[in-house]
DNA sequence: CTAAAACTTCAAGTAAACTTGAAGTCAAGA
DNA sequence: TCTTGACTTCAAGTTTACTTGAAGTTTTAG
């Protein structure tokens, strides 16, 4: 474990793990998936540029709102290759991301409102109920678990 | 394939699949996970009560906002056993669910605002930046993919 | 009554996002 | 110098939520 003396120019995988809260195995996995990159020491150990922290943090933030790693990779591909991204580069990325996030929020709000008005409605004509419209955009998300940030129902129940 | 003559009292697995938009295999899987239940014909085929449609729709809706099947099962366990749930039962469930959904929406909004103000800030003191606070509640969600409803970044880019 | 459609079980496969373990190499402090 | 701790690769395992396929049975329409 290296102690920060002045300003380190390169970080070991353990350094990055500590600063991002991720496991080293996750970082190697991300590299394998071309989400991050590294140089090697003569002894074949990874050394990361400082901006990898920002990059990893972005990845995690994106995951939290429901993006897959593939989707995140696609977004990160828009960042310039070869040179470390500037503030403007990140801003551009954020700008592109925001409407997507806004849509996501809107969809969640729609669903909440639907549920409030529909789940309790007791309607017997199932066909007219928004809950039963399975033909909408969110129909087939594919396999695998999907969850977001926040509490589980258990947490909520425990709280009352 | 049975044609609805008057009002059927029990539904085959194919009926339920058609009405919910799910695959029959998914319905068997849900039953295995105790999310739904069925009776059997003398020939060992499944027959569902009509309220299974509502139940399945609820499951899908909950999944869309990010609940795991386990979490959904926990919520459904609050419904009365033995008798078909009444309108009041569903209302109660919706009531319990709403604040959770609201929290979720709020968290998404917080994240959006953080990103708008933070990603583009170019701050060099990483420690003070919200993006870099990996110690928050959403830190460890475990393995597996997580995604929600909505467009992928590709969709958004294609649209402009 | 018979053929086809729909159903049954069970085992195995898939995808995403990692983790774990084995077996060995590198780096840093005493 | 030596001994840890940190690192390396690679293969295999884990979880969630299903799907697919094989091999056989039931139901239903004609």
Tab-separated table of C-alpha atoms in Angstrom, chain A residues 2-160:
chain	number	residue	atom	x	y	z
A	2	UNK	CA	1.534	3.255	-1.099
A	3	UNK	CA	1.204	6.362	1.028
A	4	UNK	CA	0.401	9.562	-0.827
A	5	UNK	CA	3.463	11.679	-0.507
A	6	UNK	CA	2.786	14.535	-2.906
A	7	UNK	CA	0.575	13.900	-5.846
A	8	UNK	CA	0.857	10.468	-7.339
A	9	UNK	CA	0.802	10.268	-11.087
A	10	UNK	CA	-0.254	6.666	-11.280
A	11	UNK	CA	-2.352	4.451	-9.052
A	12	UNK	CA	-2.140	0.743	-8.362
A	13	UNK	CA	-5.274	-1.364	-8.620
A	14	UNK	CA	-5.474	-1.434	-4.856
A	15	UNK	CA	-5.333	2.364	-4.707
A	16	UNK	CA	-8.201	2.645	-7.142
A	17	UNK	CA	-10.155	-0.014	-5.295
A	18	UNK	CA	-9.817	1.878	-2.021
A	19	UNK	CA	-10.765	5.192	-3.548
A	20	UNK	CA	-13.788	3.931	-5.432
A	21	UNK	CA	-15.004	1.378	-2.934
A	22	UNK	CA	-14.858	-1.351	-5.543
A	23	UNK	CA	-13.210	-4.705	-5.385
A	24	UNK	CA	-10.022	-5.170	-7.391
A	25	UNK	CA	-11.713	-8.028	-9.193
A	26	UNK	CA	-14.401	-5.624	-10.357
A	27	UNK	CA	-11.754	-3.270	-11.709
A	28	UNK	CA	-10.097	-6.049	-13.668
A	29	UNK	CA	-13.515	-7.022	-14.908
A	30	UNK	CA	-14.207	-3.468	-16.052
A	31	UNK	CA	-10.907	-3.383	-17.854
A	32	UNK	CA	-11.692	-6.647	-19.583
A	33	UNK	CA	-14.950	-5.045	-20.696
A	34	UNK	CA	-13.078	-1.996	-21.997
A	35	UNK	CA	-14.685	0.377	-19.514
A	36	UNK	CA	-11.348	1.474	-18.113
A	37	UNK	CA	-7.745	1.085	-19.153
A	38	UNK	CA	-4.333	0.869	-17.566
A	39	UNK	CA	-0.625	0.828	-18.284
A	40	UNK	CA	1.712	-1.809	-16.935
A	41	UNK	CA	4.845	-1.633	-14.827
A	42	UNK	CA	7.917	-3.564	-15.995
A	43	UNK	CA	6.714	-6.216	-13.564
A	44	UNK	CA	3.313	-6.426	-15.297
A	45	UNK	CA	1.274	-4.689	-12.637
A	46	UNK	CA	-1.494	-2.285	-13.572
A	47	UNK	CA	-1.032	1.444	-13.167
A	48	UNK	CA	-3.966	3.776	-13.617
A	49	UNK	CA	-4.100	7.430	-14.543
A	50	UNK	CA	-5.827	9.600	-11.962
A	51	UNK	CA	-8.892	10.205	-14.092
A	52	UNK	CA	-9.830	6.544	-13.778
A	53	UNK	CA	-11.409	7.401	-10.443
A	54	UNK	CA	-13.799	9.800	-12.069
A	55	UNK	CA	-14.465	7.279	-14.765
A	56	UNK	CA	-15.226	4.499	-12.320
A	57	UNK	CA	-17.427	6.795	-10.259
A	58	UNK	CA	-19.340	7.648	-13.380
A	59	UNK	CA	-19.785	3.972	-14.155
A	60	UNK	CA	-21.195	3.314	-10.707
A	61	UNK	CA	-23.503	6.298	-10.830
A	62	UNK	CA	-24.818	5.197	-14.188
A	63	UNK	CA	-25.367	1.691	-12.913
A	64	UNK	CA	-27.323	3.030	-9.983
A	65	UNK	CA	-29.884	4.537	-12.277
A	66	UNK	CA	-30.191	1.348	-14.204
A	67	UNK	CA	-27.734	1.387	-17.087
A	68	UNK	CA	-26.037	-1.835	-18.034
A	69	UNK	CA	-22.269	-1.880	-18.341
A	70	UNK	CA	-22.649	-2.176	-22.083
A	71	UNK	CA	-24.689	0.999	-22.137
A	72	UNK	CA	-22.164	2.762	-19.957
A	73	UNK	CA	-19.375	1.633	-22.203
A	74	UNK	CA	-21.187	3.121	-25.158
A	75	UNK	CA	-21.438	6.435	-23.357
A	76	UNK	CA	-17.804	6.420	-22.296
A	77	UNK	CA	-16.773	5.698	-25.847
A	78	UNK	CA	-17.820	9.247	-26.616
A	79	UNK	CA	-15.011	10.532	-24.454
A	80	UNK	CA	-11.803	11.325	-26.347
A	81	UNK	CA	-9.345	8.485	-26.750
A	82	UNK	CA	-5.673	8.891	-25.954
A	83	UNK	CA	-5.877	12.042	-23.874
A	84	UNK	CA	-7.443	12.413	-20.425
A	85	UNK	CA	-10.948	13.868	-20.692
A	86	UNK	CA	-11.262	17.560	-19.954
A	87	UNK	CA	-13.933	19.220	-17.894
A	88	UNK	CA	-15.733	20.087	-21.117
A	89	UNK	CA	-15.682	16.452	-22.185
A	90	UNK	CA	-17.411	15.384	-19.001
A	91	UNK	CA	-19.890	18.210	-19.270
A	92	UNK	CA	-20.777	17.117	-22.756
A	93	UNK	CA	-21.320	13.601	-21.498
A	94	UNK	CA	-23.531	14.836	-18.682
A	95	UNK	CA	-25.503	16.973	-21.096
A	96	UNK	CA	-26.221	13.967	-23.258
A	97	UNK	CA	-27.183	11.877	-20.302
A	98	UNK	CA	-29.591	14.247	-18.611
A	99	UNK	CA	-32.617	13.910	-20.910
A	100	UNK	CA	-32.327	10.156	-20.607
A	101	UNK	CA	-32.416	10.461	-16.833
A	102	UNK	CA	-35.335	12.851	-17.052
A	103	UNK	CA	-37.264	10.383	-19.146
A	104	UNK	CA	-36.524	7.700	-16.623
A	105	UNK	CA	-37.844	9.813	-13.796
A	106	UNK	CA	-40.939	10.691	-15.748
A	107	UNK	CA	-41.613	7.028	-16.426
A	108	UNK	CA	-41.324	6.217	-12.761
A	109	UNK	CA	-43.736	9.018	-11.912
A	110	UNK	CA	-46.214	7.798	-14.476
A	111	UNK	CA	-46.045	4.348	-13.021
A	112	UNK	CA	-46.557	5.636	-9.509
A	113	UNK	CA	-49.601	7.623	-10.545
A	114	UNK	CA	-51.006	4.708	-12.454
A	115	UNK	CA	-50.610	2.470	-9.479
A	116	UNK	CA	-52.202	4.908	-7.084
A	117	UNK	CA	-55.240	5.300	-9.258
A	118	UNK	CA	-55.415	1.835	-10.683
A	119	UNK	CA	-54.311	-0.812	-8.262
A	120	UNK	CA	-56.893	0.184	-5.756
A	121	UNK	CA	-59.636	0.749	-8.248
A	122	UNK	CA	-61.061	-2.719	-8.021
A	123	UNK	CA	-62.008	-2.562	-11.653
A	124	UNK	CA	-63.391	-5.775	-13.048
A	125	UNK	CA	-62.933	-4.819	-16.670
A	126	UNK	CA	-59.305	-5.663	-16.742
A	127	UNK	CA	-58.815	-4.544	-20.306
A	128	UNK	CA	-59.361	-0.870	-19.540
A	129	UNK	CA	-56.908	-0.812	-16.660
A	130	UNK	CA	-53.484	0.717	-17.142
A	131	UNK	CA	-51.920	-1.941	-14.976
A	132	UNK	CA	-52.944	-4.591	-17.448
A	133	UNK	CA	-51.510	-2.912	-20.494
A	134	UNK	CA	-48.553	-5.140	-20.923
A	135	UNK	CA	-47.975	-3.951	-24.464
A	136	UNK	CA	-46.087	-0.870	-23.391
A	137	UNK	CA	-42.455	0.036	-23.870
A	138	UNK	CA	-41.191	-1.566	-20.706
A	139	UNK	CA	-42.530	-4.971	-21.632
A	140	UNK	CA	-39.483	-7.085	-22.282
A	141	UNK	CA	-36.344	-6.173	-20.437
A	142	UNK	CA	-34.702	-9.538	-20.824
A	143	UNK	CA	-33.364	-11.873	-18.185
A	144	UNK	CA	-31.606	-11.087	-14.964
A	145	UNK	CA	-32.555	-9.200	-11.846
A	146	UNK	CA	-33.192	-5.496	-12.040
A	147	UNK	CA	-33.074	-3.211	-9.108
A	148	UNK	CA	-32.156	0.318	-8.419
A	149	UNK	CA	-31.015	2.334	-5.508
A	150	UNK	CA	-33.157	2.742	-2.426
A	151	UNK	CA	-34.899	0.640	0.161
A	152	UNK	CA	-36.349	-2.787	-0.262
A	153	UNK	CA	-39.965	-3.371	0.758
A	154	UNK	CA	-38.650	-5.124	3.846
A	155	UNK	CA	-36.795	-2.003	4.885
A	156	UNK	CA	-39.945	-0.024	4.504
A	157	UNK	CA	-42.016	-2.449	6.503
A	158	UNK	CA	-39.456	-2.559	9.266
A	159	UNK	CA	-39.667	1.212	9.487
A	160	UNK	CA	-43.429	0.750	10.018
